[in-house]
Each structure stands twice: as structure tokens, then as C-alpha cells.
Coordinates of C-alpha atoms in Angstrom, one line a residue:
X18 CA -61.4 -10.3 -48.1
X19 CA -61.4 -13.0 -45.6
X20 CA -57.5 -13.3 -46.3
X21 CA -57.4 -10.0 -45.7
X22 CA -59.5 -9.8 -42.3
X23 CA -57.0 -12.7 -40.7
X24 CA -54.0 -10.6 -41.5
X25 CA -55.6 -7.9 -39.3
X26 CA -57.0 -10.2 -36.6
X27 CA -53.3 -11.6 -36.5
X28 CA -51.7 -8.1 -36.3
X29 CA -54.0 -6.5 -33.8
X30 CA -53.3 -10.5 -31.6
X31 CA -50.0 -10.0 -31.4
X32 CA -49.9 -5.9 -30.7
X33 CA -52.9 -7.2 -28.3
X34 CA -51.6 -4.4 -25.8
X35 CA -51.0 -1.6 -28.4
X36 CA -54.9 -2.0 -29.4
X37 CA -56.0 -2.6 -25.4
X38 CA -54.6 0.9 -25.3
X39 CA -55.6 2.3 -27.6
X40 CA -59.1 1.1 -26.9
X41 CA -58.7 2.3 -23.4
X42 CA -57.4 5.6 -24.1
X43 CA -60.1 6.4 -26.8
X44 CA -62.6 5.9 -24.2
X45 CA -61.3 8.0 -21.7
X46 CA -60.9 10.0 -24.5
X47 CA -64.4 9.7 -25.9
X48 CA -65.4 10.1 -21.8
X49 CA -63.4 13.4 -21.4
X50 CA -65.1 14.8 -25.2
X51 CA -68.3 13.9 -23.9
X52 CA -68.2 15.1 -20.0
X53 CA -66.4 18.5 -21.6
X54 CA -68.9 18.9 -24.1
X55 CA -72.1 18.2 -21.3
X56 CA -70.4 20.5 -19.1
X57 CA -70.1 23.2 -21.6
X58 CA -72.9 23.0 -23.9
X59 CA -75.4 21.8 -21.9
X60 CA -74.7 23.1 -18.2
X61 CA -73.0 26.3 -20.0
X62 CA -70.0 26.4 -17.8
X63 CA -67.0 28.4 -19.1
X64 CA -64.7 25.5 -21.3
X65 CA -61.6 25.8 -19.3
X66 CA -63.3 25.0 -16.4
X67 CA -65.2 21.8 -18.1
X68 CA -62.1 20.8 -19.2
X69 CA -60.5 20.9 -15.7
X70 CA -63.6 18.5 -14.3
X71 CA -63.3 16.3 -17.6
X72 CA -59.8 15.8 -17.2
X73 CA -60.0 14.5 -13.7
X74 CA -63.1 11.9 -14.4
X75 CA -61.1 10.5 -17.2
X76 CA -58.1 10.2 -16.2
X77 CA -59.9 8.6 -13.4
X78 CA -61.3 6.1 -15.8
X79 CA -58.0 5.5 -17.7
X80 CA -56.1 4.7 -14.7
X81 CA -58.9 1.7 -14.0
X82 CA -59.1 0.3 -17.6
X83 CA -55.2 0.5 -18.1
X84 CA -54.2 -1.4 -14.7
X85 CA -57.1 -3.9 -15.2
X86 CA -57.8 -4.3 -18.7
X87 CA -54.8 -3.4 -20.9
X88 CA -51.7 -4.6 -19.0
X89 CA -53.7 -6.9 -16.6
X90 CA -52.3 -5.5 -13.8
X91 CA -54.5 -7.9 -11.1
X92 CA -52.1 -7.3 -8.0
X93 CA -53.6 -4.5 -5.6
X94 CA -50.1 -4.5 -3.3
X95 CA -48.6 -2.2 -5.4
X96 CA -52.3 0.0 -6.3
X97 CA -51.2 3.5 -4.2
X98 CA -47.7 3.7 -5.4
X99 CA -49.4 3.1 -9.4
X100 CA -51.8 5.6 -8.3
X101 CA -49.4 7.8 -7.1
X102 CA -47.0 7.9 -9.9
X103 CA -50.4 8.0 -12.6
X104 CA -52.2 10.7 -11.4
X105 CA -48.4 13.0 -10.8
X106 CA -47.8 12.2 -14.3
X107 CA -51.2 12.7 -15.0
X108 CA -51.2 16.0 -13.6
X109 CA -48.3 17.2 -15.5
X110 CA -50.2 16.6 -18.8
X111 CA -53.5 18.4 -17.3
X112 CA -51.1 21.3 -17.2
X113 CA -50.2 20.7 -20.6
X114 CA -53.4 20.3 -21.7
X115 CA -54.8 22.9 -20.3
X116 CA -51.9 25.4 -21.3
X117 CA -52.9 23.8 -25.0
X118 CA -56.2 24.5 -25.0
X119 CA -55.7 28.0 -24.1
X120 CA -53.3 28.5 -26.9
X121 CA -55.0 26.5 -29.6
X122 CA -58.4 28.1 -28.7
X123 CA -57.5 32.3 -27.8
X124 CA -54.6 32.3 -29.7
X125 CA -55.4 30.2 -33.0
X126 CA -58.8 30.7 -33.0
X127 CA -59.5 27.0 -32.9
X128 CA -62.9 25.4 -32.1
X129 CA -62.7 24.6 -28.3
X130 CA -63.6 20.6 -29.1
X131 CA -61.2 20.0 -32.5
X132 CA -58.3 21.5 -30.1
X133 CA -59.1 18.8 -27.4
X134 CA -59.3 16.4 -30.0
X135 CA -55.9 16.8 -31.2
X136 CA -54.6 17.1 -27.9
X137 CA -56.3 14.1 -26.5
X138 CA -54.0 12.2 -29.5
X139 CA -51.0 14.2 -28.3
X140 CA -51.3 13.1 -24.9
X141 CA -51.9 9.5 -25.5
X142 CA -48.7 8.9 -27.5
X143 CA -46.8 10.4 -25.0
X144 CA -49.4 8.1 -22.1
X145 CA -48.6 5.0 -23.8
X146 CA -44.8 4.9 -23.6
X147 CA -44.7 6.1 -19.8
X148 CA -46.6 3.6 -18.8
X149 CA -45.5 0.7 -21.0
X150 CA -42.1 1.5 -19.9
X151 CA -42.6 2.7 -16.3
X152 CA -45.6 2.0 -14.7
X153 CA -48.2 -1.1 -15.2
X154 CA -45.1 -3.5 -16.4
X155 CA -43.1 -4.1 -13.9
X156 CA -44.6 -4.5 -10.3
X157 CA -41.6 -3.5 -8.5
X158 CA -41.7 -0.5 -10.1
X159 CA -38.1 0.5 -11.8
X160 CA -36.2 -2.2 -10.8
X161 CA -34.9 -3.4 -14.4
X162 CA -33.6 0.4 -15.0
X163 CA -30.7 -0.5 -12.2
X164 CA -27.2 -1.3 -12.9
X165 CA -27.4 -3.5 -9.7
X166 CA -29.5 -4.5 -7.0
X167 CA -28.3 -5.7 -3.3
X168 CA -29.4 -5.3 0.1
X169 CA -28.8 -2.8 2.4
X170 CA -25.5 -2.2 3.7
X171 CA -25.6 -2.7 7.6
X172 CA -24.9 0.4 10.2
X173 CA -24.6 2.7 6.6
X174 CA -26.6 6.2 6.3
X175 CA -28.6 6.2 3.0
X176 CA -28.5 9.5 0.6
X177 CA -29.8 9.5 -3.1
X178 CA -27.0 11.5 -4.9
X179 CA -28.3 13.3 -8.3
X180 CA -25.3 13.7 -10.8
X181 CA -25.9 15.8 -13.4
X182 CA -23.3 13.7 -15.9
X183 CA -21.2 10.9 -16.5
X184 CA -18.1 10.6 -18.7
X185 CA -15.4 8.3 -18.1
X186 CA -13.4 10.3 -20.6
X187 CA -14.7 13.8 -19.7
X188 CA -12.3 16.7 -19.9
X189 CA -14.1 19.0 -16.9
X190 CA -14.1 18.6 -13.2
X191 CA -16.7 16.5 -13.1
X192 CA -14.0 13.5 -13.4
X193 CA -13.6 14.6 -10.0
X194 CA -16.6 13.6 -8.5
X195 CA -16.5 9.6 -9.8
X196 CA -13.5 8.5 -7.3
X197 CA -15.1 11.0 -4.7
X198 CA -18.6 8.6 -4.5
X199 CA -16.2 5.7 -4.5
X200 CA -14.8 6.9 -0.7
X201 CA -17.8 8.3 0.4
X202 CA -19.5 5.0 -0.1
X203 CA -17.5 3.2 2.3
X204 CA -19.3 5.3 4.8
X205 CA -22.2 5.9 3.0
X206 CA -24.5 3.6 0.9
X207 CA -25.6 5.9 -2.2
X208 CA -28.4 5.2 -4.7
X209 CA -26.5 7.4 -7.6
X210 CA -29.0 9.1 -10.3
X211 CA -27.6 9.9 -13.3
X212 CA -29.0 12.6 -15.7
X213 CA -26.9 11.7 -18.5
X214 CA -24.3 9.5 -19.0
X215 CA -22.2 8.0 -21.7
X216 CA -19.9 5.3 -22.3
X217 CA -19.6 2.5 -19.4
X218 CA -19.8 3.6 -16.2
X219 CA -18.0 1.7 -13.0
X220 CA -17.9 3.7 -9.6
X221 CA -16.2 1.7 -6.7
X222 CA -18.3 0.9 -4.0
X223 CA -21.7 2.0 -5.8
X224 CA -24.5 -0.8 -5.6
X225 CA -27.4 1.2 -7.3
X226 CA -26.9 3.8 -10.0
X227 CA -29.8 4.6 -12.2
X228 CA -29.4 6.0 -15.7
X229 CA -31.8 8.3 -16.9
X230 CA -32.4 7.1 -20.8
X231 CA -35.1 9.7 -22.0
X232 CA -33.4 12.9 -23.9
X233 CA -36.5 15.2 -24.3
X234 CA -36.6 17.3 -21.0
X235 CA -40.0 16.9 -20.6
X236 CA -39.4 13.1 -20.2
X237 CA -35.8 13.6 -18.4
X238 CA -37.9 15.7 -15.7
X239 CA -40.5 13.1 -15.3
X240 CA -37.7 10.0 -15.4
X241 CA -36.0 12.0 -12.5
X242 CA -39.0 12.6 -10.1
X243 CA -40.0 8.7 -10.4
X244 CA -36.4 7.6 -10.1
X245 CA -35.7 9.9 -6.6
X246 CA -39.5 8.3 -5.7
X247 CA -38.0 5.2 -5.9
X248 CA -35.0 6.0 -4.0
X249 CA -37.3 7.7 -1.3
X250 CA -39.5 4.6 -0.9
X251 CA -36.5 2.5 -0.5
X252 CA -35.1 4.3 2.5
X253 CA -33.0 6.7 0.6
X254 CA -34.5 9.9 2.5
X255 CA -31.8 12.2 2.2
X256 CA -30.6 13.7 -1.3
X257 CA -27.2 15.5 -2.5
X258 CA -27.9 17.3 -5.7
X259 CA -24.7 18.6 -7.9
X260 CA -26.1 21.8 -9.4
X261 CA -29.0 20.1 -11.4
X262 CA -32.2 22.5 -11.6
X263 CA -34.2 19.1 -12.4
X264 CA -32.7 16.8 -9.9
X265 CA -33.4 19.3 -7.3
X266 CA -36.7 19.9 -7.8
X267 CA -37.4 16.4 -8.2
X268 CA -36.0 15.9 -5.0
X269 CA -37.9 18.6 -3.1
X270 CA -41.0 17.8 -4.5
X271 CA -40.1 14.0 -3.2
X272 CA -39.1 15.0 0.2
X273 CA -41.8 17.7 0.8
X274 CA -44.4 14.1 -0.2
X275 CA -42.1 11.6 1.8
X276 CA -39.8 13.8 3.7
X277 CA -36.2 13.8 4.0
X278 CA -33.4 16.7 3.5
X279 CA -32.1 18.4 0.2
X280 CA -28.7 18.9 -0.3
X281 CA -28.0 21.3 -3.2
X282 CA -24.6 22.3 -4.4
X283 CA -23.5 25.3 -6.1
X284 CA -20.3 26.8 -6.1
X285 CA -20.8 30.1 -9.2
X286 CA -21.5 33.7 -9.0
X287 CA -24.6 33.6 -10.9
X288 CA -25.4 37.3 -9.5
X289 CA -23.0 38.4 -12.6
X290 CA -25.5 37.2 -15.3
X291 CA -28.9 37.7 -15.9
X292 CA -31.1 34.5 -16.1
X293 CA -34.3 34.7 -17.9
X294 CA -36.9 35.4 -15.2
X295 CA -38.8 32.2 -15.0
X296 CA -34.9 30.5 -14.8
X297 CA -34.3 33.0 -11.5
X298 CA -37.3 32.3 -10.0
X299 CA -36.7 28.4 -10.4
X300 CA -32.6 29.5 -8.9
X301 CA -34.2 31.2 -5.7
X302 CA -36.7 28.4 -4.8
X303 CA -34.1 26.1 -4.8
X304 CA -32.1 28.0 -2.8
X305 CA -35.2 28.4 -0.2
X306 CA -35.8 25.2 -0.1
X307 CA -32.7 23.1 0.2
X308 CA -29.7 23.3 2.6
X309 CA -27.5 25.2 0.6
X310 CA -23.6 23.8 0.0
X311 CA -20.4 25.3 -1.6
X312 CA -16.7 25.5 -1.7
X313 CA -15.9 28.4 0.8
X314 CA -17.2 30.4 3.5
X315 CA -16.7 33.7 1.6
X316 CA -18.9 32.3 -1.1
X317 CA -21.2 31.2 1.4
X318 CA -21.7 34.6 2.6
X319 CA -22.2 36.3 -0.5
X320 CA -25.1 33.7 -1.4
X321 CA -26.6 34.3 2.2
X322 CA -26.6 38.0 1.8
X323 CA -27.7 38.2 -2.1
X324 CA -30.8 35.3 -2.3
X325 CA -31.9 35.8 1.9
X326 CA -30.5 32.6 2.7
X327 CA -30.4 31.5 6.1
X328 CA -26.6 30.8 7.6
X329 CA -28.4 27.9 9.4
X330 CA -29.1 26.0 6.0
X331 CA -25.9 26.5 4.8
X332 CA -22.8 24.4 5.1
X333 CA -19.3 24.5 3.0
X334 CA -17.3 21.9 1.7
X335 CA -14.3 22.5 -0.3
X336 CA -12.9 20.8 -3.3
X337 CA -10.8 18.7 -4.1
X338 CA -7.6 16.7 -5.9
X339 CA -6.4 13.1 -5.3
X340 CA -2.9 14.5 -5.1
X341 CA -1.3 10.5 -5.2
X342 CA -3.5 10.1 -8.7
X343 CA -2.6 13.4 -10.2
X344 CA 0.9 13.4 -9.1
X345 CA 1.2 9.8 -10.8
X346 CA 3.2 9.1 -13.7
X347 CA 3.6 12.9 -14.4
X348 CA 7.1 14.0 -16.0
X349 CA 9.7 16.4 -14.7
X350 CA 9.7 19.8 -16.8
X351 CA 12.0 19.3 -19.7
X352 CA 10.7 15.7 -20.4
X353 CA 7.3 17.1 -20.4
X354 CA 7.9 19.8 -22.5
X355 CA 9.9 17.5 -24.9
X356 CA 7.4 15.2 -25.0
X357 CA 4.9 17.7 -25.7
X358 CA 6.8 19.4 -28.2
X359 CA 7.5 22.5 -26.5
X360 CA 10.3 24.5 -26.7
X361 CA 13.2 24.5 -23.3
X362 CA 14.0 27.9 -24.0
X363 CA 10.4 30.0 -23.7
X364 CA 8.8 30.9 -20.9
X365 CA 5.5 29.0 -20.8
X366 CA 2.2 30.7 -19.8
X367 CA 0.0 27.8 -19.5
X368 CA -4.0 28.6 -19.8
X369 CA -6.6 25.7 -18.9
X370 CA -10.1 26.5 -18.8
X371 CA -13.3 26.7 -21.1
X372 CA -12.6 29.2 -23.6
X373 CA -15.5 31.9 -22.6
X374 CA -15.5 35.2 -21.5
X375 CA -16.6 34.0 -17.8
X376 CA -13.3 32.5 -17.6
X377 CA -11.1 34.8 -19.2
X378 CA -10.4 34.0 -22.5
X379 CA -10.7 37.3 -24.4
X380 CA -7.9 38.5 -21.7
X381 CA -5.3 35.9 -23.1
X382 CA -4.4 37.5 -26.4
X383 CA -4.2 41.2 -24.9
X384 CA -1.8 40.2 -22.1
X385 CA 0.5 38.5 -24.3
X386 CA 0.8 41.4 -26.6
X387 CA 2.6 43.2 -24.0
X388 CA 4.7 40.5 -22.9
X389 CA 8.2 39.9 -24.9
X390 CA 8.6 36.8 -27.6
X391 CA 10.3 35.0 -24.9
X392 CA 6.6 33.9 -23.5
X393 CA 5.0 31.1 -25.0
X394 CA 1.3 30.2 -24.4
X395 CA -0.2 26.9 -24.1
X396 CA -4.0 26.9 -24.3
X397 CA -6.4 23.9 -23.3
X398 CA -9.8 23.8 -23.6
X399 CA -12.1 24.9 -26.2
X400 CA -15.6 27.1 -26.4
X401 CA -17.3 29.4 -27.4
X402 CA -14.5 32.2 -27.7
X403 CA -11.9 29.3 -29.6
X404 CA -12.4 30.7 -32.8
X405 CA -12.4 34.2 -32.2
X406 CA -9.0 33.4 -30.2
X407 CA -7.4 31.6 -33.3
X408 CA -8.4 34.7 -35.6
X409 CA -7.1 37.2 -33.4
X410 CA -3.9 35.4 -32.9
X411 CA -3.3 35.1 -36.5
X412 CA -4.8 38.6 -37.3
X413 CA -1.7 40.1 -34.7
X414 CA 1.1 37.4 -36.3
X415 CA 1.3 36.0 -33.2
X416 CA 0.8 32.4 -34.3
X417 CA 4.4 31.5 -33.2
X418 CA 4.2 32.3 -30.0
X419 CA 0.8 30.3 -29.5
X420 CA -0.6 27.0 -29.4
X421 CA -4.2 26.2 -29.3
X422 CA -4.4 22.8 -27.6
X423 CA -7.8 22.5 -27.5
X424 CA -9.8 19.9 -25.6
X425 CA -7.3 17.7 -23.4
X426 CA -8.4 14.3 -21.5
X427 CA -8.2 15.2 -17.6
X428 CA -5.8 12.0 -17.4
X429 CA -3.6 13.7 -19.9
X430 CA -3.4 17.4 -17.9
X431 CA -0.8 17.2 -15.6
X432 CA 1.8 16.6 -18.1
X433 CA 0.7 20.5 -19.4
X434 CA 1.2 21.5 -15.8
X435 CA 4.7 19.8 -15.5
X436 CA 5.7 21.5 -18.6
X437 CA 4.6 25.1 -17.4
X438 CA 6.2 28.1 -15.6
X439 CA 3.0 29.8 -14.7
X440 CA -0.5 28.8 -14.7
X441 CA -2.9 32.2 -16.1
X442 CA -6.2 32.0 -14.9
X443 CA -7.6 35.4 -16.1
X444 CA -11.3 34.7 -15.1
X445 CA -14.7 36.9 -15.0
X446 CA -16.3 34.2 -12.8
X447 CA -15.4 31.3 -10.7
X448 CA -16.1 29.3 -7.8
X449 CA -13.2 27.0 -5.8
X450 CA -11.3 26.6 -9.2
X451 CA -9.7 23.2 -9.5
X452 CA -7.4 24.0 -11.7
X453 CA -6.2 26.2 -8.8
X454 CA -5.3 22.7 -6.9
X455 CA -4.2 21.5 -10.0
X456 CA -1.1 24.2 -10.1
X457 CA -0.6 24.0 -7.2
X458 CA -0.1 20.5 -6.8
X459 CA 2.3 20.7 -8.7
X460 CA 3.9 23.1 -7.4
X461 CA 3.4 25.7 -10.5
X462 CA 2.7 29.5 -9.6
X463 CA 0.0 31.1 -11.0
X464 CA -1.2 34.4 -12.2
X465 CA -5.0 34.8 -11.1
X466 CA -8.1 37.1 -11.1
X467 CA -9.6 37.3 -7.2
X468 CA -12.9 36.5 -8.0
X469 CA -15.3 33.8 -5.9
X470 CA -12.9 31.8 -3.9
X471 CA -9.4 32.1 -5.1
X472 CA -8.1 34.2 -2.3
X473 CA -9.0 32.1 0.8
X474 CA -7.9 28.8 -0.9
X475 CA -4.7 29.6 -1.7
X476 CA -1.7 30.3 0.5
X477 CA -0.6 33.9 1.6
X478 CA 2.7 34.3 -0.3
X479 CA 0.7 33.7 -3.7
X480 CA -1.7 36.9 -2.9
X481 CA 0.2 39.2 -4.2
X482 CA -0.4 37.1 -7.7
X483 CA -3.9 37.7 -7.8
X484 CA -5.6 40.9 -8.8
X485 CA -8.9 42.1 -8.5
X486 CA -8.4 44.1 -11.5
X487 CA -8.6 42.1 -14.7
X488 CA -6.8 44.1 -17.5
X489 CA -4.0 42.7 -19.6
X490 CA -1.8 45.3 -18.3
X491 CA -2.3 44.0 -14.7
X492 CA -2.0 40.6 -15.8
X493 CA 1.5 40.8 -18.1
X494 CA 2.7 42.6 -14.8
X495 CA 1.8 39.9 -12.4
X496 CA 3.4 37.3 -15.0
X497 CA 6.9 39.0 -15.2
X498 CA 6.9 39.5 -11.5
X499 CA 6.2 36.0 -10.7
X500 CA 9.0 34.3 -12.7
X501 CA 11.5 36.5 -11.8
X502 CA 10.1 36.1 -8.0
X503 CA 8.9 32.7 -8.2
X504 CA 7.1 31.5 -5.3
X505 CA 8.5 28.2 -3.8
X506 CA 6.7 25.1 -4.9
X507 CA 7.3 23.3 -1.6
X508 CA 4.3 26.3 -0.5
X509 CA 1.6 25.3 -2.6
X510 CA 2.1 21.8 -2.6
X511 CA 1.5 22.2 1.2
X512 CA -1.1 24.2 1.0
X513 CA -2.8 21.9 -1.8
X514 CA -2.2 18.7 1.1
X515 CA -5.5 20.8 2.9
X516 CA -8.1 19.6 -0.4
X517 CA -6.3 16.4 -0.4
X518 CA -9.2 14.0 -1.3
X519 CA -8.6 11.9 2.1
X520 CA -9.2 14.8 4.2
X521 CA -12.2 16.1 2.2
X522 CA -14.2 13.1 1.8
X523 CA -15.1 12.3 5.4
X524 CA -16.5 16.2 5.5
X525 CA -18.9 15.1 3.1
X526 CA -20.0 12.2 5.3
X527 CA -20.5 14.8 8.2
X528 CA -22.8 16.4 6.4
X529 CA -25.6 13.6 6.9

């Protein structure tokens, strides 16, 4: 027994802190089940209500014991900012508990105190680890979650920039935006947020870039608020968000405490689709309460008009290629199409894009069914209509006049560009397409839908190539047409020397 007793004593010394808070939380715990059950029971006031009041006094009381007691927290300097960041988490899990109650109680017919219990035990797993990891442990709350710490650059505006991804090896624009932050930062100094990242992640010019680690949203949404907090306290008072619902409510909810501007980019035609209502409502307020950015003034427009935007909180900044990168080490025609195993005889009809219906992908098939066997069709990408693509090409006996590509490295693309004689962008939806800039920085025509942007980013001979209306028979038209009446590639490669990234990058910097 006594051998027995010393194992425990020794376990519960060493995960001293584990049983501090545990002993903590159980009597906030045991504080909130009592003050709810006074409240109720003995004053008779209704049990949401109690629980409301009970929530408040102990959480009160757990904020005290934890700082104090559990994680010896003695330094005051820093008691606001744990208060601060306590009681907002704190308040999310009211919400949750009280959204819990409800459910456990009128809709499973619990009793009122067995459903707090096992919420109280809920909450407390989900206590411990936010504040192990984010809140009593380090004073200078954060600080070991940076990739790098220095001081301020002099003379340099400050702007939190929320990225929704990182992929050093990602196939979609967002390969774009990496070199972008690197020239903006010589202008601007940038605490970059990450949402999600993988693999190792090196942006030019970037002192502070914080990596969000937790995968469950719930945690993702509270990582984000506290990381935007602590790019707010350090001077960072102005925020770019890249489409991210959660980085831009974080950072409204940051700048509305600290204040500060929200920049929020989007760049879609979201009208198109229906959202789930709650999802809308979240779209709008953002909208409402951000300065609203995108590629083109037409798009601009359409946004102020459909969501009541005002053309005062609006601004537009276009897209853009690094025409020396993408033009580098990319092969002339028939050495990218023997390297690439494509034959020099056909007529290629390259297609690069996520294979959906929003960009166009159940138009591919149809259109070259009424095109001869001298067209040839290189797809990239893949998605959600891939395989219904590959059946239908082999249910027609069309497989030799196909090739599914599917996913291709961005560093890889140009060579399927070099090898093409038009680019086919059939799309339902789109925004300032960059594989627009793509073709024509290389100086390949293209076949396109007018939808979103297209026709005021590309030049005026190529108009007559894009058709508002998307059937195959259109399309197959328009293809014919423009390789027997090709446009000159010394057009569009002008015209893609306007989204050059030197010349875009400094309009970004204007906008702080």
C-alpha cells in the first residue's frame, strides 16, 4: 500500500500542474454547480439565467486560482492583456455552454445539473490546453509561436496580413501571393498570419510570420483572434485579409477593441451561388465592415450595387504575373510539345483550371465533339468533375484525342502554355483569372467566357474571342476562328506588361 501511495505521490509531483488544474478547475466547477444550483433551487430563478450568473462568478474564480496558484503566474505587468484574452475565450465557451445546456436539457430531456456536469468536464479539457499553451506560460504572450522576432523597421508602415494558405509546392494562384509579400515588404513591414501552411515556408523580406497549428475550427478561430491581438498590440494596426471568413472577423473584432482598418479581399461572383444563410449573413457583415478590395472596377461595381456597399470603402487592385519568372526557362513550341509528348501536328486546345462546373469543365467534352480530330486537348487540373470528364471521354471514344494532365506544379505550367495554340477558359464564374495573364504572357490566344473581369483586362483585338454565351457551339466557333485569325502575340504580351508584378506591387503599398 505504502509502495503504492509513493507511486501516486510521485506521479501527481511531476504532473504538479496537470493536478493544480485540475484542482482549480473542479472548484470553479464545484463554485459554478453550487451558485447554479442556489440560484435555481433556492432563489427559483429560471436555469438559463442561473447559469448565465454562475458562469461569470466562476470563471471569475478560475481566472484567479489559475494565474496564481496553478501556473504561478506572480507578475501583474502583463494581468489586463491575461484578462483580456481569459475572459474572450472565456466568453466563447459561455456561448457554448449555454447553447449546450439548452440542447442537453429541452432537447434530450436531461436533468438541468447532470448536463452542466458533463459540460463543465467538456469545457475544462478544452480550458487546459488553451491556456497551457497560450496564456499563463509565456509572459510575453505568443512570442515562441514566431518564426522570427526583430525590431521595427524604421520609417516602415505596419499591416498584419492574414493568408489563408501556404504551399511552397501549391498548384493554384496562391503561389502568387509568396513573391508578392516579398516586394511589398521593402516598403512595408508585415506581421504575416498564416491559417494553414505546409512544408517550410521562406518569404523574402518577412521578419514575423505566425503559423496557426490548431486544425479543429473552433481552435483555428480562437488561434487567429489572439494571433491578430498580438499583432495589434505590437503596432500592427492595419490588416489585409485574403478571402478568409476567420481572419476577417478576427480582425474586425480586433480593430473595433484596438482600432485600426480592415482590408478584405475578394475577387468571385458569389451572387451565382447560394450560401447557407448563416454563411451569407457572416459574407455581408464582412463586406459592411471592412474596406472592400478586388481585381477590377467592373467587379467593384457589381459588389457595390448587389451587398449596398459604399464606393468610398472600396478600392481595386489588379492581379498579377512576374512576367521575368514565368517567362524563365520556358521552351519554344515544338520543344515543349516534344518534351511533353505531344504531338507537332494537332492543334492544341489547352485547358487549365479546377475541374468544376464554376469553371467550365462540363463545357470541355461538348465543344470538342464538334471540333475535327485535328484538335487535341490538354487538360490540367483536377476536381470535382475529373472523373465524370474521364468517363465521358471514354464513353464518346474520344480518348485519343485527350489527355487528362491532372494536377501540375505552377513552376511546371508555362511549358503547357508554350506548347499550346489556344488557351479555353469556358468558365461559369471567375474573378481577374490569372491564367488569363498566364496566356497571355506568353503570347497564346485564348477562347473565353465574359464573365467577372475578363473583358476589361484583356486587350481589345482579343474581344471578339470572348462570349457571353457559354454553349459548346459558341465555343468550337470561337476556337476555329481564332487559329485561323490568330491574334498577334506581340498584343497580349503588351497588354500583360500592365499586371507586371513591378507595377502592381507599389499599388498595394498605396493602399495604407
Amino acid at each position: 500500500m505504502r509502495k503504492i501511495l509513493i507511486f501516486f505521490w510521485d506521479l501527481a509531483y511531476k504532473r504538479r500542474i496537470l493536478v493544480k488544474f485540475i484542482l482549480s478547475g473542479g472548484t470553479g466547477a464545484l463554485f459554478l454547480l453550487l451558485t447554479l444550483f442556489i440560484l435555481t433551487d433556492i432563489f427559483g430563478l429560471f436555469y438559463l439565467f442561473s447559469a448565465i450568473l454562475a458562469f461569470i462568478l466562476a470563471t471569475s474564480v478560475g481566472f484567479l486560482l489559475h494565474k496564481f496558484w496553478t501556473f504561478k503566474d506572480k507578475n501583474t505587468a502583463f494581468l489586463k492583456k491575461q484578462g483580456f484574452y481569459y475572459f474572450s475565450f472565456q466568453a466563447f465557451l459561455f456561448f457554448l455552454n449555454t447553447l449546450g445546456l439548452y440542447v442537453l436539457v429541452d432537447l434530450f430531456g436531461l436533468w438541468y445539473m447532470l448536463a452542466q456536469f458533463i459540460l463543465s468536464g467538456t469545457i475544462g479539457v478544452i480550458s487546459f490546453f488553451f491556456y497551457k499553451f497560450k496564456v499563463f506560460i509565456h509572459s510575453d504572450y505568443l512570442k515562441s509561436d514566431f518564426a522570427a522576432e526583430s525590431g521595427s523597421a524604421p520609417g516602415k508602415k505596419k499591416i498584419c496580413y492574414i493568408l489563408p494558405k501556404y504551399d511552397a509546392k501549391t498548384h493554384t494562384h496562391f503561389s502568387y501571393l509568396y513573391p508578392f509579400l516579398g516586394k511589398v515588404s521593402k516598403e512595408l513591414e508585415i506581421f504575416l498570419i498564416v491559417e494553414k501552411s505546409r512544408g517550410l515556408m521562406e518569404i523574402d523580406g518577412i521578419k514575423k510570420i505566425y503559423r496557426q497549428k490548431k486544425k479543429l475550427k473552433i481552435f483555428r478561430v480562437c488561434e487567429n483572434f489572439l494571433a491578430s491581438s498580438k499583432a495589434s498590440s505590437e503596432g500592427y494596426s492595419d490588416f489585409y485579409v485574403h478571402y478568409s471568413f476567420i481572419g476577417a472577423l478576427s480582425a474586425i473584432l480586433v480593430t473595433k477593441i484596438k482600432g485600426g482598418k480592415v482590408f478584405y479581399w475578394n475577387c468571385g461572383m458569389p451572387w451565382l451561388y447560394k450560401r447557407g444563410r448563416f454563411e451569407e449573413k457572416v459574407f455581408r457583415y464582412i463586406l459592411k465592415n471592412t474596406i472592400f478590395v478586388t481585381g477590377t472596377s467592373g467587379i467593384r461595381d457589381e459588389y457595390v450595387k448587389r451587398y449596398g456597399l459604399l464606393s468610398e470603402k472600396t478600392r481595386v487592385l489588379p492581379n498579377w504575373i512576374d512576367l521575368e519568372e514565368f517567362g524563365k526557362n520556358v521552351w519554344k513550341k515544338e520543344e515543349a510539345r516534344e518534351k511533353l509528348n505531344l504531338s507537332q501536328d494537332k492543334k492544341i486546345i489547352l485547358f487549365v483550371h479546377h475541374l468544376s462546373q464554376r469553371k467550365g469543365a462540363d463545357k470541355i467534352l461538348p465543344t470538342a465533339e464538334l471540333l475535327s480530330d485535328d484538335y487535341f486537348f490538354v487538360v490540367v487540373g483536377s476536381g470535382p468533375y475529373q472523373k465524370k470528364l474521364r468517363f465521358g471521354i471514354l464513353e464518346k471514344n474520344l480518348s485519343e484525342r485527350f489527355r487528362l494532365e491532372g494536377v501540375v506544379f505552377h513552376e511546371n505550367i508555362g511549358q503547357y502554355f508554350a506548347s499550346a495554340d489556344i488557351f479555353f477558359m469556358p468558365s461559369e464564374e471567375e474573378g481577374f483569372p490569372h491564367v488569363l495573364l498566364e496566356s497571355m504572357a506568353l503570347g497564346v490566344p485564348f477562347v473565353a467566357s465574359d464573365v467577372g473581369g475578363v473583358s476589361e483586362i484583356i486587350p481589345e483585338e482579343s474581344k471578339k474571342f470572348i462570349t457571353k454565351k457559354r454553349n459548346p457551339q459558341v465555343f468550337a466557333k470561337l476556337i476555329s476562328k481564332g487559329l485561323n485569325a490568330p491574334i498577334s502575340s506581340k498584343i497580349l504580351t503588351t497588354k500583360a506588361e500592365e499586371y507586371d508584378i513591378e507595377k502592381v506591387w507599389p499599388q498595394f503599398v498605396s493602399l495604407f
